[in-house]
Coordinates of C-alpha atoms in Angstrom, one line a residue:
M12 CA 149.4 125.7 92.9
L13 CA 149.1 126.4 89.4
A14 CA 149.7 130.6 90.3
A15 CA 152.8 129.9 92.9
L16 CA 154.6 128.0 90.2
C17 CA 153.0 130.0 87.2
E18 CA 155.1 132.9 88.9
G19 CA 158.1 130.8 89.7
G20 CA 157.6 130.2 92.9
G21 CA 156.2 126.8 94.8
S22 CA 155.7 125.1 97.5
P23 CA 157.4 121.5 99.3
A24 CA 153.6 120.8 98.6
D25 CA 153.9 122.6 94.7
V26 CA 156.8 120.2 94.7
A27 CA 155.6 117.0 96.4
L28 CA 152.8 117.0 93.7
L29 CA 155.0 117.1 90.9
R30 CA 156.8 114.4 92.2
S31 CA 153.8 112.7 93.0
G32 CA 153.1 113.1 88.8
Q33 CA 156.3 112.1 88.0
L34 CA 156.0 108.3 89.8
S35 CA 153.0 107.7 88.4
K36 CA 154.7 108.4 84.8
R37 CA 157.4 106.2 86.2
M38 CA 155.1 103.8 86.5
L39 CA 153.9 103.5 83.2
Q40 CA 157.2 103.8 82.1
L41 CA 158.3 100.2 84.1
R42 CA 154.9 99.1 82.5
A43 CA 155.9 99.9 79.2
I44 CA 159.6 98.7 79.0
V45 CA 158.1 94.9 80.2
D46 CA 155.4 94.6 77.5
A47 CA 157.5 95.8 75.0
S48 CA 160.5 94.2 76.4
E49 CA 158.7 90.2 75.3
R50 CA 158.9 91.9 71.8
W51 CA 162.2 90.7 72.6
A52 CA 161.7 88.0 74.2
V53 CA 164.9 85.7 72.6
E54 CA 167.2 88.1 72.0
A55 CA 166.9 90.4 74.8
G56 CA 163.2 90.3 77.1
E57 CA 163.7 86.7 77.7
L58 CA 168.2 86.9 78.4
A59 CA 167.0 89.6 80.6
R60 CA 164.5 88.6 82.4
V61 CA 162.3 91.9 82.5
E62 CA 159.2 89.9 84.0
Q63 CA 160.9 88.1 86.9
S64 CA 162.5 91.2 88.0
Y65 CA 159.3 93.2 87.3
Q66 CA 157.1 91.0 89.5
S67 CA 160.1 90.4 92.2
L68 CA 159.7 94.3 92.4
I69 CA 155.9 94.4 92.9
A70 CA 155.9 91.2 96.0
V71 CA 158.6 94.4 97.3
Q72 CA 155.9 97.0 97.2
R73 CA 153.8 95.0 98.7
Y74 CA 156.2 94.6 101.7
E75 CA 157.2 98.5 101.3
P76 CA 155.6 101.0 99.6
G77 CA 157.8 103.6 100.2
I78 CA 160.8 102.4 100.0
V79 CA 159.7 101.5 96.4
A80 CA 157.8 104.7 95.4
E81 CA 161.0 106.6 96.6
L82 CA 163.4 104.5 94.4
L83 CA 161.4 104.6 91.1
A84 CA 161.3 108.2 91.9
S85 CA 164.9 108.6 91.8
P86 CA 167.1 110.7 89.4
Q87 CA 168.7 107.1 88.5
V88 CA 165.7 105.3 87.2
G89 CA 164.3 107.5 85.4
A90 CA 167.9 107.8 83.5
W91 CA 167.6 104.1 83.3
A92 CA 164.0 104.1 81.8
A93 CA 164.1 106.7 79.2
W94 CA 167.2 105.2 77.6
C95 CA 165.6 101.6 77.8
L96 CA 162.4 102.9 76.3
R97 CA 165.2 104.5 73.2
R98 CA 166.0 102.0 73.0
L99 CA 163.2 99.9 72.4
T100 CA 161.4 101.4 70.2
S101 CA 164.0 102.6 68.0
G102 CA 165.3 98.9 66.8
G103 CA 167.5 98.9 70.2
R104 CA 170.0 101.1 69.1
G105 CA 169.5 104.7 71.3
D106 CA 171.2 107.4 70.0
G107 CA 174.2 108.7 68.5
D108 CA 177.4 106.8 68.3
H109 CA 175.9 102.4 68.5
S110 CA 179.6 100.8 68.8
E111 CA 180.4 101.4 72.5
L112 CA 176.3 100.4 73.2
P113 CA 176.3 97.0 75.4
P114 CA 173.5 95.1 74.3
L115 CA 170.4 95.6 74.9
W116 CA 170.0 93.1 77.3
V117 CA 172.0 94.0 79.5
D118 CA 170.0 97.7 79.8
L119 CA 166.8 95.5 80.0
A120 CA 168.3 93.5 83.5
H121 CA 169.6 96.5 85.0
L122 CA 165.9 95.6 85.9
G123 CA 166.9 93.1 88.7
A124 CA 169.7 95.7 89.6
I125 CA 167.2 98.3 90.8
T126 CA 165.1 95.7 92.7
A127 CA 168.1 94.5 94.3
V128 CA 168.3 98.1 96.0
A129 CA 164.9 97.8 96.7
A130 CA 164.6 94.6 98.2
I131 CA 168.0 95.1 100.0
R132 CA 166.1 98.9 101.1
S133 CA 163.2 96.5 102.3
G134 CA 164.7 94.1 104.4
L135 CA 162.1 91.0 101.7
E136 CA 164.6 88.0 100.8
L137 CA 164.7 86.9 97.3
R138 CA 166.4 86.7 94.0
T139 CA 166.5 87.8 91.1
S140 CA 169.4 88.5 88.3
L141 CA 171.0 92.0 87.6
P142 CA 174.2 92.8 84.4
A143 CA 177.7 92.5 85.7
R144 CA 179.7 95.3 83.5
A145 CA 183.8 94.9 83.0
G146 CA 184.6 93.4 86.1
S147 CA 181.4 96.1 88.7
V148 CA 178.0 95.5 89.2
T149 CA 175.7 98.4 90.1
L150 CA 173.5 98.8 92.4
P151 CA 171.5 102.3 91.7
T152 CA 171.5 105.5 94.7
L153 CA 174.0 102.5 96.4
G154 CA 177.3 102.1 95.0
R155 CA 179.1 99.7 92.4
L156 CA 180.0 95.6 93.4
T157 CA 183.7 94.8 92.5
V158 CA 183.0 90.8 90.4
D159 CA 185.6 88.7 89.0
S160 CA 184.8 88.8 85.9
G161 CA 187.1 88.2 82.2
N162 CA 183.6 89.2 80.4
P163 CA 182.3 93.0 79.6
W164 CA 178.5 91.7 80.0
T165 CA 177.9 89.1 81.7
L166 CA 173.9 88.3 83.6
A167 CA 175.1 87.8 87.9
R168 CA 172.2 86.0 91.0
F169 CA 171.5 88.8 93.7
D170 CA 170.5 86.8 96.3
L171 CA 169.2 88.8 99.9
S172 CA 168.6 85.7 102.6
S173 CA 169.8 85.7 107.1
R174 CA 170.1 89.7 105.9
V175 CA 172.3 89.0 103.9
A176 CA 172.9 90.6 100.0
T177 CA 175.3 88.4 97.4
V178 CA 176.3 87.9 93.8
L179 CA 177.3 85.2 92.3
V180 CA 179.2 86.2 88.8
E181 CA 180.6 82.7 86.8
G182 CA 180.4 81.3 89.9
F183 CA 182.5 83.9 92.3
R184 CA 180.4 84.9 95.0
V185 CA 180.2 88.5 96.7
I186 CA 179.2 89.9 99.5
V187 CA 177.4 93.3 99.3
P188 CA 178.2 95.1 102.8
P189 CA 175.4 96.3 104.9
R190 CA 176.8 99.7 106.3
W191 CA 176.7 100.5 102.2
H192 CA 177.4 104.2 102.9
G193 CA 181.0 103.6 103.8
D194 CA 184.5 102.3 101.2
V195 CA 185.5 99.0 102.0
P196 CA 187.8 96.9 99.9
G197 CA 185.5 96.1 96.2
W198 CA 182.4 98.7 97.1
E199 CA 182.2 102.3 95.2
P200 CA 179.9 103.9 97.7
V201 CA 177.7 107.1 96.1
R202 CA 178.8 109.2 98.6
R203 CA 176.1 111.0 100.5
L204 CA 176.5 115.4 100.8
Q205 CA 174.4 116.2 103.7
S206 CA 173.6 120.2 105.3
R207 CA 171.0 121.4 107.5
I208 CA 169.6 125.2 108.3
D209 CA 167.3 126.4 110.0
G210 CA 165.5 122.4 111.0
V211 CA 165.6 122.4 106.4
E212 CA 167.7 120.1 105.3
L213 CA 169.1 119.0 101.2
T214 CA 171.1 115.6 101.5
A215 CA 172.0 114.9 97.9
A216 CA 174.0 111.7 96.8
L217 CA 176.8 112.7 95.1
D218 CA 176.2 110.6 92.1
D219 CA 179.7 109.8 89.8
L220 CA 179.5 105.9 89.2
D221 CA 176.0 105.3 87.5
P222 CA 175.6 103.9 84.0
Y223 CA 172.8 106.3 82.9
W224 CA 173.8 109.4 83.6
Q225 CA 174.2 110.3 79.6
C226 CA 170.7 112.1 79.7
F227 CA 172.8 115.3 80.1
G228 CA 174.3 115.3 76.6
L229 CA 177.8 116.2 78.5
P230 CA 181.0 114.5 80.1
V231 CA 180.5 112.8 83.3
C232 CA 184.0 112.5 85.5
G233 CA 185.1 109.1 86.7
R234 CA 185.4 108.5 90.6
L235 CA 185.9 111.6 93.0
G236 CA 188.8 111.0 95.4
P237 CA 188.5 112.0 98.7
D238 CA 189.4 115.7 98.2
A239 CA 187.1 116.7 95.5
V240 CA 184.1 115.0 97.8
E241 CA 185.7 117.5 100.3
R242 CA 185.3 120.5 98.1
W243 CA 181.6 119.2 96.3
R244 CA 180.4 119.6 100.4
C245 CA 181.8 122.4 102.1
R246 CA 179.9 124.0 98.2
L247 CA 177.2 122.3 99.0
V248 CA 177.7 124.0 103.1
E249 CA 178.4 127.7 101.5
A250 CA 175.4 127.1 99.1
W251 CA 172.5 126.3 101.7
T252 CA 174.2 129.2 104.0
V253 CA 173.8 131.7 101.7
L254 CA 170.1 130.3 100.7
A255 CA 169.1 130.0 104.5
A256 CA 170.6 133.8 104.7
R257 CA 169.1 135.1 102.3
H258 CA 166.9 133.4 100.3
P259 CA 164.2 131.5 103.3
E260 CA 162.0 130.7 100.8
R261 CA 164.1 129.0 98.3
L262 CA 165.7 126.4 101.1
S263 CA 162.5 123.5 101.6
T264 CA 161.3 124.0 97.6
I265 CA 164.9 123.2 96.2
G266 CA 165.0 120.5 99.3
A267 CA 163.0 118.4 98.4
S268 CA 163.2 119.2 94.5
V269 CA 167.6 118.6 94.6
A270 CA 167.8 114.6 95.3
C271 CA 171.1 114.1 93.7
L272 CA 174.3 115.7 92.9
V273 CA 176.1 114.4 89.2
P274 CA 179.9 116.0 88.6
L275 CA 180.5 116.4 85.4
A276 CA 184.4 116.3 83.4
S277 CA 186.3 119.2 84.0
R278 CA 186.6 121.1 81.0
S279 CA 189.5 123.1 79.3
S280 CA 187.7 126.2 79.8
P281 CA 187.0 127.8 82.9
S282 CA 183.5 128.2 82.6
R283 CA 181.3 126.0 84.3
V284 CA 178.5 124.9 82.7
S285 CA 175.5 122.7 84.9
A286 CA 172.6 121.0 82.9
S287 CA 169.0 118.6 84.1
S288 CA 167.1 117.1 82.1
R289 CA 163.5 116.0 81.6
H290 CA 164.7 112.3 81.9
A291 CA 165.7 112.9 85.4
P292 CA 164.1 115.2 88.0
G293 CA 165.9 116.1 90.9
A294 CA 169.3 115.3 88.6
V295 CA 172.0 118.3 88.5
A296 CA 174.8 117.8 86.3
L297 CA 177.5 120.4 87.3
S298 CA 181.2 121.1 87.5
E299 CA 182.4 121.3 90.4
P300 CA 181.4 125.2 91.9
A301 CA 183.9 127.9 92.5
S302 CA 181.8 129.3 95.4
G303 CA 178.7 129.1 97.6
V304 CA 177.1 131.9 95.1
G305 CA 177.5 130.5 92.4
L306 CA 176.1 126.7 93.7
A307 CA 172.5 128.2 95.1
A308 CA 172.4 129.8 91.7
T309 CA 172.9 126.8 90.1
L310 CA 170.6 124.9 92.2
I311 CA 167.9 127.4 91.3
H312 CA 168.6 127.6 88.2
E313 CA 167.7 124.0 87.7
V314 CA 165.1 123.2 89.8
Q315 CA 163.2 125.7 88.2
H316 CA 163.5 123.7 85.0
F317 CA 162.3 120.7 87.2
K318 CA 159.2 122.4 87.8
L319 CA 158.7 123.0 84.6
N320 CA 159.3 119.9 83.1
A321 CA 156.8 118.4 85.9
L322 CA 154.2 120.6 85.5
H323 CA 154.0 120.4 81.6
D324 CA 154.0 116.7 82.8
L325 CA 150.2 118.0 84.8
V326 CA 149.3 120.4 82.2
P327 CA 150.1 121.0 79.3
L328 CA 151.7 124.1 78.0
Y329 CA 152.1 124.0 74.7
R330 CA 150.8 121.9 72.4
P331 CA 152.7 118.9 70.4
D332 CA 153.1 120.8 67.3
A333 CA 154.6 123.9 69.0
I334 CA 157.6 123.2 67.6
G335 CA 159.1 126.3 65.3
S336 CA 162.4 128.3 65.9
L337 CA 161.5 131.3 67.9
Y338 CA 164.1 133.8 69.3
S339 CA 166.3 133.2 72.5
P340 CA 167.9 136.1 74.2
W341 CA 170.0 133.4 75.9
R342 CA 171.5 131.2 72.8
H343 CA 172.7 131.7 69.7
D344 CA 170.9 129.1 67.5
P345 CA 166.8 128.8 67.2
R346 CA 164.6 127.3 70.1
P347 CA 161.3 125.8 70.5
L348 CA 158.2 127.2 72.2
A349 CA 159.2 124.6 75.0
G350 CA 162.4 125.7 75.0
L351 CA 161.9 129.4 74.5
L352 CA 159.8 128.9 78.0
H353 CA 162.5 126.7 79.8
G354 CA 164.5 129.7 79.7
I355 CA 162.1 132.6 80.8
Y356 CA 161.1 130.4 83.9
A357 CA 164.7 129.5 84.4
F358 CA 166.4 132.6 84.1
V359 CA 163.8 134.2 86.1
G360 CA 164.5 132.9 89.3
V361 CA 168.0 133.2 88.4
A362 CA 167.5 137.2 88.4
E363 CA 165.7 136.9 91.4
F364 CA 168.8 135.7 93.7
L365 CA 171.0 138.5 91.8
R366 CA 168.9 140.8 92.8
R367 CA 168.2 139.5 95.9
E368 CA 172.1 139.6 96.5
R369 CA 172.8 143.3 94.9
E370 CA 170.3 144.1 98.0
C371 CA 171.8 142.4 100.2
A372 CA 175.9 142.7 99.5
R373 CA 178.2 145.3 101.6
R374 CA 179.6 147.3 98.5
R375 CA 177.9 147.4 94.5
D376 CA 180.2 145.3 92.0
A377 CA 180.4 146.3 88.5
Q378 CA 179.6 142.7 86.8
A379 CA 177.4 141.8 89.1
E380 CA 174.6 144.9 88.6
L381 CA 176.0 144.4 84.2
E382 CA 174.9 140.4 84.5
L383 CA 171.8 141.3 86.5
A384 CA 170.7 143.7 83.8
R385 CA 171.9 141.8 81.6
Y386 CA 169.7 138.6 82.5
S387 CA 166.8 141.8 83.0
E388 CA 166.3 143.3 79.5
Q389 CA 166.9 139.1 77.8
L390 CA 164.0 138.5 79.7
R391 CA 162.1 141.7 78.9
V392 CA 163.6 139.5 75.1
G393 CA 162.3 136.2 75.7
Y394 CA 158.9 138.1 76.9
E395 CA 158.1 139.1 73.9
Q396 CA 159.0 136.6 71.8
A397 CA 156.2 134.3 73.6
V398 CA 153.8 136.3 74.1
A399 CA 153.6 136.9 70.4
A400 CA 154.4 132.4 69.3
Q401 CA 151.1 130.6 68.4
G402 CA 150.6 126.9 70.5
L403 CA 149.9 128.0 73.9
T404 CA 147.3 126.3 75.6
A405 CA 145.4 128.6 78.2
A406 CA 147.8 127.1 81.3
G407 CA 150.6 128.0 79.3
A408 CA 149.4 131.8 78.4
K409 CA 149.1 132.0 82.2
L410 CA 152.3 130.8 82.5
V411 CA 153.5 133.9 80.4
A412 CA 151.1 136.0 82.3
A413 CA 152.4 135.9 85.4
L414 CA 156.0 135.4 83.9
G415 CA 155.2 138.4 82.2
T416 CA 154.5 139.9 86.0
A417 CA 157.0 138.7 87.8
I418 CA 159.7 140.3 84.9
E419 CA 158.1 143.9 85.4
R420 CA 158.9 143.5 89.2
L421 CA 162.3 142.8 88.9
H422 CA 162.8 145.8 85.7
G423 CA 161.1 147.9 88.8
G424 CA 163.5 147.1 91.6
L425 CA 166.7 146.8 89.1
F426 CA 166.0 150.4 88.2
T427 CA 164.3 152.1 91.5
S428 CA 166.3 150.2 93.8

């Protein structure tokens, strides 16, 4: 596994192993949140009923372990867990401007929303508490329920009995639709995009609802209209077609890695951006794609980040004290060793994609030629920086050596084809 991943590749089995490591990490995070919330018992933990939600989640895990494992591994839960731990370890503040933050108990009570989703998916009857925010209740990975509440933050009650899920807020009871994938009055589902070619499927949520996407550090758009959703659906089908036709070795890995697309707010600049977060593996935040080829390249780029983050969690690639500033050809600012490695790893994948696209093109494209040549030279410079850097572990040195081989192969293909 290590050899394949170090060269920038990796099979679906390798990705599954990386995901299992992330699930173990998520379980530890969850336990840490529960333990830390006890120190906030009067102000937050007790009000949020964290321990009760946690015990209910354990009950669902005993009943349907696979459902809980899938939910805990979701990027929505990962983003929430990282945010909660940040607030719990920073005196309840978190990052950036604190004036708009909800009370800490609201974030902690979101564990009840996660437990409610586990109950809905498994069918296990239970009751728990969950937060209502400005007239809505978010059920992560499922959707958002409109509730009648005049308070910006309040604690609601969830109940699942006789196969009917309800939310009680300030005396008003609202039913969660049994077919949660569809739009009904008062319910906004998390949409699903799907493409299937040659037996390999990508099913990704198009999640414009989750309240914890601040992990990307970029503004997320509001609720998408039907026309916009259809454009995203078409771009995904186009991207999957491109990958199946010219990059079939990427299909299974991307299908096993990408769980969620997070649409970013439109920008005044025509340039498109994308991002991933080590806290939410499986989620890709991006501007609306202009083409299937562009989306395919973005998916390859961000999956490279997923793999490297997960690999580092299992086998450390650099020492914790490796925080020096290094020149990164892709950035205007100096980067730590981790950032440099991520740049090399991600752009090796993108450059190989572009090289294959060039080889398959019916006519030469001067802009594509220039872009590929630029990436190739940037990779060479980045590799030289990584080789000379201090702080690599033995596994990290092996990674850099393997990436050097991939870059050399890319240079040969670039100048001889």
